[in-house]
Short mmCIF file of C-alpha atoms in Angstrom, two decimals:
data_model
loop_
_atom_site.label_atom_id
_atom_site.label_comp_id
_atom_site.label_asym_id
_atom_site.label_seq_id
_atom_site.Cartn_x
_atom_site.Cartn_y
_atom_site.Cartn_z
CA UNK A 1 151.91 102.86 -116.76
CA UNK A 2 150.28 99.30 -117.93
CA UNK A 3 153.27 96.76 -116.64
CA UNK A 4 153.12 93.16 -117.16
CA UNK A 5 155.16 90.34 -116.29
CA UNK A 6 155.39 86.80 -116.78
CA UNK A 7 157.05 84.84 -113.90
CA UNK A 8 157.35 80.95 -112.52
CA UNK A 9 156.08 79.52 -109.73
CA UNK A 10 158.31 76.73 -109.24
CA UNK A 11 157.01 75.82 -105.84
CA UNK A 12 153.53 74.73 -107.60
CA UNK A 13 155.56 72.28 -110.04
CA UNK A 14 154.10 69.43 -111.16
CA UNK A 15 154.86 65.51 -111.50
CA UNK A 16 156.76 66.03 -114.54
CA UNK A 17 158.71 69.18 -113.10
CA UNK A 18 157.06 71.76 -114.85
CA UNK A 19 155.84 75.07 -112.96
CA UNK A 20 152.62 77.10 -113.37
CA UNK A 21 153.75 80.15 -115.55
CA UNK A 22 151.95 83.44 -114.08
CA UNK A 23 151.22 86.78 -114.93
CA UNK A 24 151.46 90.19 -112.96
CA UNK A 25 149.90 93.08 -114.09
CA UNK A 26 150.79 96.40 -112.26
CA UNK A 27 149.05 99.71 -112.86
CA UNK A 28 149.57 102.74 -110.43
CA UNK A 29 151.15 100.91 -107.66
CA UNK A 30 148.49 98.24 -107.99
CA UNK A 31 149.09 94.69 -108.99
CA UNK A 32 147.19 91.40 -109.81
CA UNK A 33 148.83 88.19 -110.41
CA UNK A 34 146.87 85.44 -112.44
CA UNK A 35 147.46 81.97 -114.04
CA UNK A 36 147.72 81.54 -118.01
CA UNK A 37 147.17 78.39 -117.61
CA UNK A 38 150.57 77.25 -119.05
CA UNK A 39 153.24 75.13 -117.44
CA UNK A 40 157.13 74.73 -118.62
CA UNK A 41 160.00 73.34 -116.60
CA UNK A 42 162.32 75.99 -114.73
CA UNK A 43 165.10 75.16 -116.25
CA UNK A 44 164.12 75.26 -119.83
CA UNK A 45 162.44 78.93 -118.74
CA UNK A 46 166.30 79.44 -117.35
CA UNK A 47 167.74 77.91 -120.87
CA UNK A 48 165.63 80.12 -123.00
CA UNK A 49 166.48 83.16 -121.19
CA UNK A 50 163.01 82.96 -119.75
CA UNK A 51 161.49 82.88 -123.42
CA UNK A 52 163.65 85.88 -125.15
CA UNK A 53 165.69 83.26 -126.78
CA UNK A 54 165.15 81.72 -130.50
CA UNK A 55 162.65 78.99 -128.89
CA UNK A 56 163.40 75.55 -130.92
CA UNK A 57 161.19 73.46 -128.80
CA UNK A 58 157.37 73.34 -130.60
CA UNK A 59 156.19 73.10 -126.47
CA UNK A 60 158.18 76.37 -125.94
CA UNK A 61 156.99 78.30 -129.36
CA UNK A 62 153.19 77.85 -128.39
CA UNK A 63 153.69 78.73 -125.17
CA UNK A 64 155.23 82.09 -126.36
CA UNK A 65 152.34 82.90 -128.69
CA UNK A 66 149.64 81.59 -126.11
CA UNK A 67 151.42 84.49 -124.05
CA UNK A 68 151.96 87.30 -126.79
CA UNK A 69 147.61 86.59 -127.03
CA UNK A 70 147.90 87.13 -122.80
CA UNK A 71 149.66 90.43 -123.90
CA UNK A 72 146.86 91.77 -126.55
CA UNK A 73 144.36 92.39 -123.28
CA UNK A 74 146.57 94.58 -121.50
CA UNK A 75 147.26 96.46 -124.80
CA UNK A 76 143.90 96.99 -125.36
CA UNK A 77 143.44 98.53 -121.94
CA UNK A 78 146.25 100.97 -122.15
CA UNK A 79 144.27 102.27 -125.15
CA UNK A 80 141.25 102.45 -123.24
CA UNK A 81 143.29 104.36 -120.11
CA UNK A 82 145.58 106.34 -122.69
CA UNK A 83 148.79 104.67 -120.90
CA UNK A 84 151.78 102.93 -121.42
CA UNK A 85 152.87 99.49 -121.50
CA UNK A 86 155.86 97.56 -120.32
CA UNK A 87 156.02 93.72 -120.88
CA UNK A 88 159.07 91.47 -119.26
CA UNK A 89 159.57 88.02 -118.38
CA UNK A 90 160.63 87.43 -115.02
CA UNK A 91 163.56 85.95 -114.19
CA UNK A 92 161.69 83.00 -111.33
#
């Protein structure tokens, strides 16, 4: 199975206070954990239920979409390797 989850690292935070958002993605017991590129404060991540939430912030709605595009890949692959795919946000 094709897992991938998105996850803070609040102890790369910035001057402003917002933390690198990351991405792990797991296949048979095998992980890699890269950058999106995309920042938001930990406790708006915390506020919005770690992005599940209705977002109301514009910040907050393109980061979502910049990270459903993340998502496409991985689908993509698990067409490729015939598995399946699990996406979460993490709760950092």
């Amino acid at each position: 199975m094709l897992k991938v989850i998105f996850f803070l690292k609040p102890g790369k935070a910035n001057t402003k206070g917002e933390s690198p958002v990351f991405a792990r993605i797991s296949h048979n017991q095998q992980s890699i954990d890269m950058t999106t590129s995309k920042r938001i404060s930990k406790e708006r991540w915390q506020f919005t239920n770690n992005l599940r939430n209705v977002l109301k912030l514009e910040k907050e709605k393109v980061l979502k979409h910049a990270l459903d595009i993340l998502v496409e890949k991985p689908v993509k692959l698990t067409t490729l390797f015939q598995c399946k795919l699990t996406i979460s946000f993490g709760a950092n």
